Structures are given as C-alpha cells and as structure tokens.
Coordinates of N, CA, C and O in Angstrom, one line a residue:
W14 N 308.3 113.0 124.5 CA 309.1 113.1 123.3 C 310.5 112.7 123.5 O 311.2 112.4 122.6
T15 N 311.0 112.9 124.8 CA 312.4 112.6 125.1 C 312.8 111.2 124.7 O 313.9 111.1 124.0
P16 N 312.1 110.2 125.0 CA 312.6 108.8 124.6 C 312.7 108.7 123.1 O 313.7 108.1 122.6
L17 N 311.8 109.3 122.3 CA 311.9 109.1 120.9 C 313.0 109.9 120.3 O 313.7 109.4 119.4
L18 N 313.3 111.1 120.8 CA 314.4 111.9 120.3 C 315.8 111.3 120.6 O 316.7 111.2 119.8
V19 N 315.9 110.8 121.9 CA 317.1 110.1 122.3 C 317.3 108.8 121.5 O 318.4 108.5 121.0
A20 N 316.2 108.1 121.3 CA 316.3 106.8 120.5 C 316.7 107.1 119.1 O 317.5 106.4 118.5
A21 N 316.2 108.2 118.5 CA 316.6 108.5 117.1 C 318.1 108.8 117.0 O 318.7 108.4 116.1
C22 N 318.6 109.5 118.0 CA 320.0 109.8 118.0 C 320.9 108.5 118.2 O 321.9 108.3 117.5
I23 N 320.4 107.6 119.1 CA 321.1 106.4 119.2 C 321.1 105.5 118.0 O 322.1 105.0 117.5
S24 N 319.9 105.5 117.4 CA 319.8 104.7 116.1 C 320.6 105.3 115.0 O 321.1 104.5 114.2
S25 N 320.7 106.6 115.0 CA 321.6 107.2 114.0 C 323.0 106.8 114.1 O 323.7 106.6 113.1
L26 N 323.5 106.6 115.4 CA 324.8 106.2 115.6 C 325.0 104.8 115.0 O 326.0 104.4 114.4
G27 N 324.0 103.9 115.2 CA 324.0 102.6 114.7 C 324.1 102.6 113.1 O 324.8 101.8 112.5
G28 N 323.3 103.5 112.6 CA 323.3 103.7 111.1 C 324.6 104.2 110.6 O 325.1 103.7 109.5
T29 N 325.3 105.0 111.4 CA 326.6 105.5 111.0 C 327.6 104.4 111.0 O 328.4 104.3 110.1
V30 N 327.6 103.6 112.0 CA 328.5 102.4 112.1 C 328.2 101.5 110.9 O 329.2 101.1 110.2
L31 N 327.0 101.2 110.6 CA 326.7 100.3 109.5 C 327.1 100.9 108.2 O 327.7 100.2 107.3
D32 N 326.9 102.2 108.0 CA 327.4 102.9 106.8 C 328.9 102.8 106.6 O 329.4 102.6 105.5
K33 N 329.6 102.9 107.7 CA 331.1 102.8 107.6 C 331.6 101.4 107.3 O 332.6 101.2 106.6
V34 N 330.9 100.4 107.7 CA 331.4 99.0 107.6 C 330.8 98.3 106.4 O 331.3 97.3 105.9
V35 N 329.6 98.8 105.9 CA 328.9 98.0 104.8 C 329.8 97.9 103.5 O 329.7 96.9 102.8
T36 N 330.6 98.9 103.2 CA 331.4 98.9 102.0 C 332.6 97.9 102.1 O 333.0 97.3 101.1
G37 N 333.1 97.8 103.3 CA 334.2 96.9 103.5 C 333.9 95.5 103.9 O 334.8 94.6 103.7
L38 N 332.7 95.2 104.4 CA 332.4 93.9 104.9 C 331.2 93.4 104.1 O 330.0 93.7 104.5
E39 N 331.5 92.6 103.1 CA 330.4 92.1 102.2 C 329.5 91.2 103.0 O 329.9 90.3 103.7
G40 N 328.2 91.5 102.9 CA 327.2 90.6 103.5 C 326.6 91.1 104.8 O 325.5 90.7 105.2
I41 N 327.2 92.1 105.4 CA 326.8 92.5 106.7 C 325.4 93.3 106.6 O 324.6 93.2 107.5
A42 N 325.2 93.9 105.5 CA 323.9 94.7 105.3 C 322.7 93.8 105.4 O 321.6 94.2 105.8
V43 N 322.8 92.5 105.0 CA 321.7 91.6 105.1 C 321.5 91.1 106.5 O 320.3 91.0 106.9
Y44 N 322.5 90.9 107.2 CA 322.4 90.3 108.5 C 322.1 91.3 109.6 O 321.5 91.0 110.7
S45 N 322.5 92.6 109.4 CA 322.3 93.6 110.4 C 320.8 93.9 110.8 O 320.5 93.9 112.0
P46 N 319.9 94.0 109.8 CA 318.5 94.2 110.2 C 317.9 93.0 111.0 O 317.1 93.2 111.8
V47 N 318.4 91.8 110.7 CA 317.9 90.6 111.3 C 318.3 90.6 112.8 O 317.5 90.4 113.7
I48 N 319.6 90.8 113.1 CA 320.1 90.8 114.4 C 319.5 92.0 115.2 O 319.1 91.8 116.4
N49 N 319.4 93.1 114.6 CA 318.9 94.3 115.3 C 317.4 94.2 115.6 O 316.9 94.5 116.7
G50 N 316.6 93.7 114.6 CA 315.2 93.5 114.8 C 314.9 92.5 115.9 O 314.0 92.7 116.7
T51 N 315.6 91.4 115.8 CA 315.4 90.3 116.8 C 315.7 90.8 118.2 O 314.9 90.6 119.1
G52 N 316.8 91.4 118.4 CA 317.2 91.8 119.7 C 316.3 92.9 120.3 O 315.9 92.8 121.4
G53 N 316.0 93.9 119.4 CA 315.1 94.9 119.9 C 313.7 94.5 120.3 O 313.2 94.9 121.3
N54 N 313.2 93.6 119.5 CA 311.8 93.0 119.8 C 311.9 92.2 121.1 O 310.9 92.3 121.9
L55 N 312.9 91.4 121.3 CA 313.0 90.6 122.5 C 313.2 91.4 123.7 O 312.6 91.2 124.8
A56 N 313.9 92.5 123.6 CA 314.1 93.5 124.7 C 312.8 94.2 125.0 O 312.5 94.4 126.2
A57 N 312.0 94.5 124.0 CA 310.7 95.1 124.2 C 309.8 94.2 125.0 O 309.0 94.6 125.9
I58 N 309.8 92.9 124.6 CA 309.0 91.9 125.3 C 309.4 91.9 126.8 O 308.5 91.9 127.7
Q59 N 310.7 91.8 127.1 CA 311.1 91.8 128.5 C 310.8 93.0 129.2 O 310.3 93.0 130.4
A60 N 310.9 94.2 128.6 CA 310.6 95.4 129.2 C 309.1 95.5 129.6 O 308.7 95.9 130.7
C61 N 308.3 95.0 128.7 CA 306.8 95.0 129.0 C 306.5 94.1 130.1 O 305.6 94.4 130.9
R62 N 307.1 92.9 130.2 CA 306.9 92.0 131.3 C 307.3 92.6 132.6 O 306.6 92.5 133.6
I63 N 308.5 93.2 132.6 CA 308.9 93.8 133.9 C 308.0 95.0 134.3 O 307.6 95.1 135.5
S64 N 307.6 95.8 133.3 CA 306.7 96.9 133.6 C 305.4 96.4 134.1 O 304.8 97.0 135.0
T65 N 304.8 95.4 133.5 CA 303.6 94.8 134.0 C 303.7 94.3 135.4 O 302.8 94.5 136.2
S66 N 304.8 93.7 135.7 CA 305.1 93.2 137.0 C 305.1 94.4 138.0 O 304.5 94.3 139.1
L67 N 305.7 95.5 137.6 CA 305.7 96.6 138.5 C 304.3 97.3 138.6 O 303.9 97.7 139.7
H68 N 303.6 97.3 137.5 CA 302.3 98.0 137.6 C 301.3 97.2 138.5 O 300.4 97.8 139.0
T69 N 301.5 95.9 138.6 CA 300.6 95.1 139.5 C 300.9 95.4 140.9 O 300.1 94.9 141.8
R70 N 302.0 96.0 141.2 CA 302.4 96.3 142.6 C 302.4 97.7 143.0 O 302.8 98.1 144.1
G71 N 302.0 98.6 142.1 CA 301.9 100.0 142.5 C 301.9 100.9 141.2 O 301.5 100.5 140.2
V72 N 302.2 102.2 141.5 CA 302.2 103.2 140.4 C 303.6 103.7 140.2 O 304.4 103.6 141.1
P73 N 303.9 104.2 139.0 CA 305.3 104.7 138.7 C 305.7 105.7 139.8 O 304.9 106.6 140.2
G74 N 306.9 105.5 140.3 CA 307.4 106.4 141.3 C 307.4 105.8 142.7 O 308.1 106.3 143.6
C75 N 306.5 104.8 142.9 CA 306.5 104.2 144.3 C 307.6 103.2 144.5 O 308.0 102.6 143.5
Q76 N 308.0 103.0 145.7 CA 309.0 102.1 146.0 C 308.4 100.7 146.0 O 307.4 100.4 146.6
V77 N 309.0 99.8 145.2 CA 308.5 98.4 145.1 C 309.4 97.5 146.1 O 310.6 97.5 146.0
T78 N 308.7 96.9 147.1 CA 309.4 96.1 148.1 C 309.3 94.6 147.8 O 310.0 93.8 148.4
D79 N 308.3 94.2 147.0 CA 308.1 92.8 146.6 C 309.3 92.3 145.9 O 309.7 92.8 144.9
K80 N 309.9 91.2 146.4 CA 311.1 90.6 145.8 C 310.9 90.2 144.4 O 311.8 90.2 143.6
E81 N 309.7 89.8 144.0 CA 309.3 89.4 142.7 C 309.6 90.5 141.6 O 309.9 90.3 140.5
A82 N 309.4 91.8 142.1 CA 309.4 92.9 141.1 C 310.6 93.9 141.3 O 310.8 94.7 140.4
R83 N 311.2 93.9 142.4 CA 312.2 95.0 142.6 C 313.5 94.7 141.9 O 313.9 93.5 141.6
Y84 N 314.3 95.7 141.7 CA 315.6 95.6 141.0 C 316.6 95.2 142.0 O 316.8 95.8 143.0
E85 N 317.4 94.2 141.7 CA 318.4 93.7 142.6 C 319.8 93.5 141.9 O 320.6 92.8 142.4
G86 N 320.0 94.2 140.8 CA 321.3 94.2 140.2 C 321.4 93.4 138.9 O 320.4 92.7 138.5
I87 N 322.5 93.6 138.3 CA 322.7 93.0 136.9 C 322.6 91.4 137.0 O 321.9 90.8 136.1
L88 N 323.2 90.8 137.9 CA 323.2 89.3 138.0 C 321.8 88.8 138.2 O 321.5 87.7 137.8
H89 N 321.0 89.6 138.9 CA 319.6 89.2 139.1 C 318.8 89.1 137.8 O 317.8 88.4 137.8
T90 N 319.3 89.7 136.8 CA 318.6 89.6 135.5 C 318.5 88.2 135.0 O 317.4 87.8 134.4
F91 N 319.5 87.4 135.2 CA 319.5 86.0 134.8 C 319.4 85.0 135.9 O 319.0 83.8 135.6
W92 N 319.9 85.3 137.1 CA 320.1 84.3 138.1 C 319.2 84.5 139.3 O 319.5 84.1 140.4
G93 N 318.1 85.2 139.1 CA 317.2 85.4 140.2 C 316.2 84.3 140.3 O 316.3 83.3 139.5
H94 N 315.2 84.4 141.1 CA 314.2 83.4 141.2 C 312.8 83.9 141.0 O 311.9 83.7 141.9
N95 N 312.6 84.6 139.9 CA 311.2 85.1 139.6 C 311.0 84.9 138.1 O 311.8 84.5 137.4
S96 N 309.7 85.2 137.7 CA 309.3 85.0 136.4 C 310.1 85.8 135.4 O 310.4 85.3 134.2
N97 N 310.6 87.0 135.7 CA 311.3 87.8 134.8 C 312.7 87.3 134.5 O 313.2 87.4 133.4
T98 N 313.3 86.7 135.5 CA 314.6 86.1 135.2 C 314.5 84.8 134.3 O 315.3 84.6 133.5
H99 N 313.5 84.1 134.6 CA 313.2 82.9 133.7 C 313.0 83.3 132.3 O 313.5 82.7 131.3
T100 N 312.2 84.4 132.1 CA 311.9 84.9 130.8 C 313.1 85.4 130.1 O 313.3 85.1 128.9
A101 N 314.0 86.1 130.8 CA 315.2 86.6 130.2 C 316.1 85.4 129.6 O 316.6 85.5 128.5
R102 N 316.2 84.4 130.4 CA 316.9 83.2 129.9 C 316.3 82.6 128.7 O 317.0 82.2 127.7
W103 N 315.0 82.5 128.7 CA 314.2 81.9 127.6 C 314.4 82.8 126.4 O 314.4 82.3 125.2
L104 N 314.3 84.1 126.5 CA 314.4 85.0 125.4 C 315.8 84.9 124.7 O 315.9 85.0 123.5
I105 N 316.8 84.6 125.5 CA 318.2 84.4 124.8 C 318.1 83.1 124.0 O 318.6 83.0 122.9
I106 N 317.5 82.0 124.6 CA 317.4 80.8 123.8 C 316.6 81.0 122.5 O 316.9 80.5 121.4
V107 N 315.5 81.7 122.7 CA 314.6 82.0 121.5 C 315.4 82.8 120.4 O 315.3 82.5 119.2
S108 N 316.3 83.7 120.9 CA 317.1 84.5 119.9 C 318.0 83.6 119.2 O 318.3 83.8 118.0
L109 N 318.6 82.6 119.9 CA 319.6 81.7 119.2 C 318.9 80.8 118.2 O 319.3 80.6 117.1
V110 N 317.7 80.3 118.6 CA 316.9 79.4 117.7 C 316.5 80.3 116.5 O 316.6 79.8 115.3
G111 N 315.9 81.4 116.8 CA 315.5 82.3 115.7 C 316.6 82.7 114.8 O 316.4 82.8 113.5
S112 N 317.8 83.0 115.3 CA 319.0 83.3 114.5 C 319.3 82.2 113.5 O 319.6 82.4 112.4
C113 N 319.2 80.9 114.0 CA 319.5 79.8 113.2 C 318.5 79.7 112.0 O 318.9 79.5 110.8
I114 N 317.3 80.0 112.3 CA 316.2 80.0 111.3 C 316.5 81.1 110.3 O 316.4 80.9 109.0
F115 N 316.8 82.3 110.7 CA 317.1 83.4 109.8 C 318.3 83.2 109.0 O 318.3 83.5 107.8
L116 N 319.3 82.6 109.6 CA 320.5 82.2 108.8 C 320.2 81.3 107.6 O 320.6 81.4 106.5
L117 N 319.3 80.3 107.9 CA 318.9 79.3 106.9 C 318.1 80.0 105.8 O 318.3 79.7 104.6
I118 N 317.2 80.9 106.2 CA 316.4 81.6 105.2 C 317.3 82.5 104.3 O 317.1 82.5 103.1
I119 N 318.2 83.3 105.0 CA 319.1 84.1 104.2 C 319.9 83.3 103.2 O 320.1 83.6 102.1
H120 N 320.4 82.2 103.7 CA 321.2 81.3 102.9 C 320.4 80.7 101.7 O 320.8 80.6 100.6
G121 N 319.2 80.3 102.1 CA 318.3 79.7 101.0 C 317.9 80.7 99.9 O 317.7 80.4 98.8
L122 N 317.9 82.0 100.3 CA 317.6 83.1 99.3 C 318.8 83.6 98.6 O 318.7 84.5 97.8
N123 N 320.0 83.0 99.0 CA 321.3 83.5 98.4 C 321.4 85.0 98.6 O 321.9 85.7 97.7
A124 N 321.0 85.5 99.7 CA 321.0 86.9 100.0 C 322.2 87.4 100.8 O 322.5 88.6 100.8
G125 N 322.9 86.5 101.5 CA 323.9 87.0 102.4 C 325.3 87.2 101.9 O 326.1 87.8 102.5
H126 N 325.6 86.7 100.7 CA 326.9 86.9 100.1 C 328.0 86.3 101.0 O 329.1 86.8 101.0
T127 N 327.6 85.4 101.8 CA 328.6 84.7 102.7 C 328.3 83.2 102.7 O 327.2 82.8 102.4
S128 N 329.3 82.4 103.1 CA 329.0 81.0 103.2 C 328.7 80.7 104.6 O 329.2 81.3 105.6
L129 N 327.8 79.7 104.8 CA 327.4 79.3 106.2 C 328.4 78.3 106.7 O 328.0 77.2 107.0
S130 N 329.6 78.7 107.0 CA 330.6 77.8 107.6 C 330.3 77.7 109.1 O 329.6 78.6 109.6
P131 N 330.8 76.7 109.7 CA 330.6 76.6 111.1 C 331.1 77.8 111.9 O 330.5 78.2 112.9
V132 N 332.2 78.3 111.4 CA 332.8 79.5 112.1 C 331.9 80.7 112.0 O 331.7 81.5 113.0
F133 N 331.3 80.9 110.8 CA 330.4 82.0 110.6 C 329.2 81.9 111.5 O 328.7 82.8 112.1
I134 N 328.6 80.7 111.5 CA 327.4 80.4 112.2 C 327.7 80.7 113.7 O 326.9 81.3 114.4
L135 N 328.8 80.1 114.2 CA 329.1 80.3 115.6 C 329.3 81.8 115.9 O 328.8 82.3 117.0
S136 N 330.0 82.5 115.1 CA 330.2 84.0 115.4 C 328.9 84.8 115.3 O 328.7 85.7 116.1
Y137 N 328.0 84.4 114.4 CA 326.7 85.1 114.4 C 325.9 84.8 115.6 O 325.3 85.7 116.2
L138 N 325.9 83.5 116.0 CA 325.1 83.1 117.2 C 325.7 83.8 118.5 O 325.0 84.2 119.4
V139 N 327.0 83.8 118.6 CA 327.7 84.5 119.7 C 327.3 86.0 119.7 O 326.9 86.6 120.8
S140 N 327.4 86.6 118.6 CA 327.0 88.0 118.5 C 325.5 88.3 118.9 O 325.2 89.2 119.7
S141 N 324.7 87.4 118.4 CA 323.2 87.5 118.7 C 323.0 87.3 120.2 O 322.3 88.1 120.9
G142 N 323.7 86.3 120.8 CA 323.5 86.0 122.2 C 324.0 87.1 123.1 O 323.4 87.5 124.1
I143 N 325.2 87.7 122.7 CA 325.7 88.8 123.5 C 324.8 90.0 123.4 O 324.5 90.6 124.5
Q144 N 324.3 90.3 122.2 CA 323.4 91.4 122.1 C 322.2 91.3 122.9 O 321.8 92.2 123.7
V145 N 321.5 90.1 122.9 CA 320.3 89.9 123.6 C 320.6 89.9 125.1 O 319.8 90.5 125.9
A146 N 321.6 89.3 125.5 CA 322.0 89.3 127.0 C 322.2 90.7 127.5 O 321.7 91.1 128.6
V147 N 322.9 91.5 126.8 CA 323.1 92.9 127.2 C 321.8 93.7 127.2 O 321.5 94.4 128.1
L148 N 320.9 93.4 126.2 CA 319.6 94.1 126.1 C 318.7 93.7 127.3 O 317.9 94.5 127.8
M149 N 318.8 92.4 127.7 CA 318.0 91.9 128.9 C 318.5 92.7 130.1 O 317.6 93.1 130.9
V150 N 319.8 92.9 130.3 CA 320.3 93.6 131.5 C 319.8 95.1 131.4 O 319.3 95.6 132.4
L151 N 319.9 95.7 130.2 CA 319.5 97.0 130.0 C 318.0 97.2 130.2 O 317.6 98.2 130.8
A152 N 317.2 96.2 129.7 CA 315.8 96.3 129.9 C 315.4 96.3 131.4 O 314.6 97.1 131.9
N153 N 316.1 95.4 132.2 CA 315.8 95.3 133.6 C 316.2 96.7 134.3 O 315.4 97.2 135.1
W154 N 317.3 97.2 134.0 CA 317.8 98.4 134.6 C 316.9 99.6 134.2 O 316.5 100.4 135.0
I155 N 316.7 99.8 132.9 CA 316.0 101.0 132.3 C 314.6 101.0 132.9 O 314.1 102.1 133.3
V156 N 313.9 99.9 132.9 CA 312.5 99.8 133.3 C 312.5 100.2 134.8 O 311.6 101.1 135.2
H157 N 313.3 99.7 135.6 CA 313.3 100.0 137.0 C 313.7 101.5 137.3 O 313.2 102.2 138.1
F158 N 314.7 102.0 136.5 CA 315.1 103.4 136.6 C 314.0 104.3 136.3 O 313.7 105.2 137.0
L159 N 313.3 104.1 135.1 CA 312.2 104.9 134.7 C 311.1 104.9 135.8 O 310.4 105.9 136.1
W160 N 310.8 103.6 136.3 CA 309.8 103.5 137.3 C 310.1 104.3 138.5 O 309.2 105.0 139.1
S161 N 311.3 104.3 139.0 CA 311.7 105.0 140.2 C 311.6 106.5 140.0 O 311.4 107.2 141.0
W162 N 311.7 107.0 138.8 CA 311.6 108.4 138.5 C 310.1 108.8 138.2 O 309.9 110.0 137.9
G163 N 309.2 107.9 138.3 CA 307.8 108.2 138.1 C 307.3 108.2 136.7 O 306.2 108.6 136.4
S164 N 308.2 107.7 135.8 CA 307.8 107.6 134.4 C 307.2 106.2 134.1 O 307.7 105.2 134.6
D165 N 306.3 106.1 133.2 CA 305.7 104.8 132.9 C 306.7 104.1 131.9 O 306.8 104.5 130.8
P166 N 307.3 103.0 132.3 CA 308.2 102.3 131.5 C 307.6 101.8 130.2 O 308.3 101.6 129.2
N167 N 306.3 101.5 130.2 CA 305.7 101.0 128.9 C 305.8 102.0 127.8 O 305.9 101.7 126.6
N168 N 305.8 103.3 128.2 CA 305.9 104.4 127.1 C 307.3 104.8 126.8 O 307.6 105.3 125.7
A169 N 308.2 104.7 127.8 CA 309.5 105.2 127.6 C 310.6 104.2 127.3 O 311.6 104.5 126.7
A170 N 310.5 103.0 127.9 CA 311.7 102.1 127.8 C 311.9 101.5 126.4 O 313.0 101.3 126.0
I171 N 310.8 101.2 125.7 CA 311.0 100.5 124.4 C 311.7 101.3 123.4 O 312.6 100.7 122.7
P172 N 311.5 102.6 123.2 CA 312.3 103.3 122.2 C 313.8 103.3 122.6 O 314.6 103.1 121.7
Y173 N 314.1 103.4 123.9 CA 315.5 103.3 124.2 C 316.1 102.0 123.9 O 317.2 101.8 123.4
L174 N 315.4 100.9 124.3 CA 315.9 99.6 124.1 C 316.0 99.2 122.6 O 317.0 98.5 122.2
T175 N 315.1 99.5 121.8 CA 315.2 99.2 120.4 C 316.3 100.0 119.7 O 317.1 99.4 118.9
A176 N 316.5 101.2 120.1 CA 317.6 102.0 119.6 C 319.0 101.4 120.0 O 319.9 101.3 119.2
L177 N 319.1 101.1 121.3 CA 320.3 100.4 121.8 C 320.5 99.1 121.1 O 321.7 98.7 120.9
G178 N 319.4 98.4 120.8 CA 319.5 97.1 120.1 C 320.1 97.3 118.7 O 321.0 96.5 118.3
D179 N 319.7 98.4 118.0 CA 320.3 98.7 116.7 C 321.8 99.0 116.8 O 322.6 98.4 116.1
L180 N 322.2 99.8 117.8 CA 323.6 100.2 118.0 C 324.4 99.0 118.4 O 325.5 98.7 117.8
L181 N 323.9 98.2 119.4 CA 324.7 97.1 119.9 C 324.8 96.0 118.8 O 325.8 95.4 118.5
G182 N 323.6 95.7 118.1 CA 323.6 94.6 117.1 C 324.6 95.0 116.0 O 325.4 94.1 115.5
T183 N 324.5 96.2 115.5 CA 325.4 96.6 114.4 C 326.9 96.6 114.8 O 327.7 96.1 114.1
G184 N 327.1 97.1 116.0 CA 328.5 97.1 116.5 C 329.1 95.7 116.7 O 330.2 95.4 116.3
I185 N 328.3 94.9 117.4 CA 328.8 93.5 117.7 C 329.0 92.7 116.4 O 329.9 92.0 116.2
L186 N 328.0 92.8 115.5 CA 328.1 92.1 114.3 C 329.2 92.6 113.4 O 329.9 91.8 112.8
S187 N 329.5 93.9 113.4 CA 330.7 94.4 112.7 C 332.0 93.9 113.3 O 332.9 93.5 112.5
L188 N 332.0 93.8 114.6 CA 333.2 93.2 115.2 C 333.4 91.7 114.8 O 334.5 91.2 114.5
A189 N 332.3 91.0 114.7 CA 332.3 89.6 114.3 C 332.8 89.5 112.9 O 333.6 88.6 112.5
F190 N 332.3 90.3 112.0 CA 332.7 90.3 110.6 C 334.1 90.6 110.4 O 334.8 90.0 109.6
V191 N 334.6 91.6 111.2 CA 336.0 92.0 111.1 C 336.9 90.8 111.6 O 337.9 90.5 111.0
A192 N 336.5 90.2 112.7 CA 337.2 89.0 113.2 C 337.2 87.9 112.2 O 338.3 87.3 112.0
L193 N 336.1 87.7 111.5 CA 336.1 86.6 110.5 C 337.0 87.0 109.3 O 337.7 86.1 108.8
W194 N 337.0 88.2 108.9 CA 337.8 88.7 107.9 C 339.3 88.5 108.3 O 340.1 88.1 107.5
Y195 N 339.6 88.9 109.5 CA 341.0 88.8 110.0 C 341.5 87.4 110.0 O 342.7 87.2 109.7
I196 N 340.7 86.4 110.4 CA 341.1 85.0 110.4 C 341.0 84.3 109.1 O 341.3 83.2 108.9
G197 N 340.4 85.0 108.1 CA 340.2 84.5 106.8 C 339.1 83.5 106.6 O 339.0 82.7 105.7
A198 N 338.1 83.6 107.5 CA 336.9 82.7 107.4 C 335.8 83.3 106.5 O 335.7 84.5 106.4

C-alpha cells in the first residue's frame, strides 16, 4: 500500500499546482492531462523493461553484477550500451512525435484555447522532452533502488513514476505557459 499512498500524495501536489495555475493560464487544463499521461505511461514502459531485465538475472534483493542490468548512474540512463538505454532514447523520441500528434488533435478540436505558434509548439515539445527525460532517469533509479531493497519494482515503481509524471508535467508545463505569457506569445 505504501507506493499507492505516496503516489496519491504526490499526485495531489500536481493537482494543487494545476488548480493554482488553471485560472490564470488559459488553455493549460487541456494540455496538462496529455503531457502527464504521455510521460507517466512512457516511464511505466521503461520501468517494466528495466524490471524484466533484473528479473531475468535474479530475485529482488540480490546483487546484479551483469553490466546489462546493473545501475551505473544517471548518465548511464541515456548513454550506456544496453537495451534499456536505447529504449530510453527512443521513448523520448516517441514522446515528441506523440506530442506533435496530440497538439494537432487538440488544435483540430479547437479545445486548447491557444494558437499553435512555432514558439508555443517549441515550448510544449521542450516541456514534454524534459519531463520524459527526467522520468527516464527516475525510472532507472527507482527500479534499481526498489530492487536493492528486495521489493518487486513491477508492483511498486509504476505508482511512484506516474505520480511524479503528473507533478513534473504540470509543473514544467506551468512554467512554459508562464514564460509564454511573459514574452507575450
């Protein structure tokens, strides 16, 4: 129950942030669930891949010595030479392509109350990319941390990651909207 309770608290923080900014930043309410859902789901995919890699090499709590599966730091999340690092890079690309598609759908439905200017598109894509990159690093760390403590990451990591995705997505997108408002875009 601990992962679910902690995740509920983290998600509540994201909801509080969104509640504070939704009245002042027109359009953010439509984009926030998109960025949050995308980032959280991609982080869950990565967490499951890393967890599966660990499960093929032992049981939770055992020391993993295989270079393919052990934790080697933040930079290893993207610049290592194993399947999980390649997947992390591809998931960022998928998030950017998916974000473009979602932006077009929201624009086509006239739901965003914003214009799709190049500055807006760039700020949204940067926000999405930052969120997913941070979530990939967190997925790598959280899964290995839970594994080292003897907890099954398949059961515990995903609630943490999706909740952190909500908080990060809402916070980063809020900063992007404030920056756009500040420069008059």
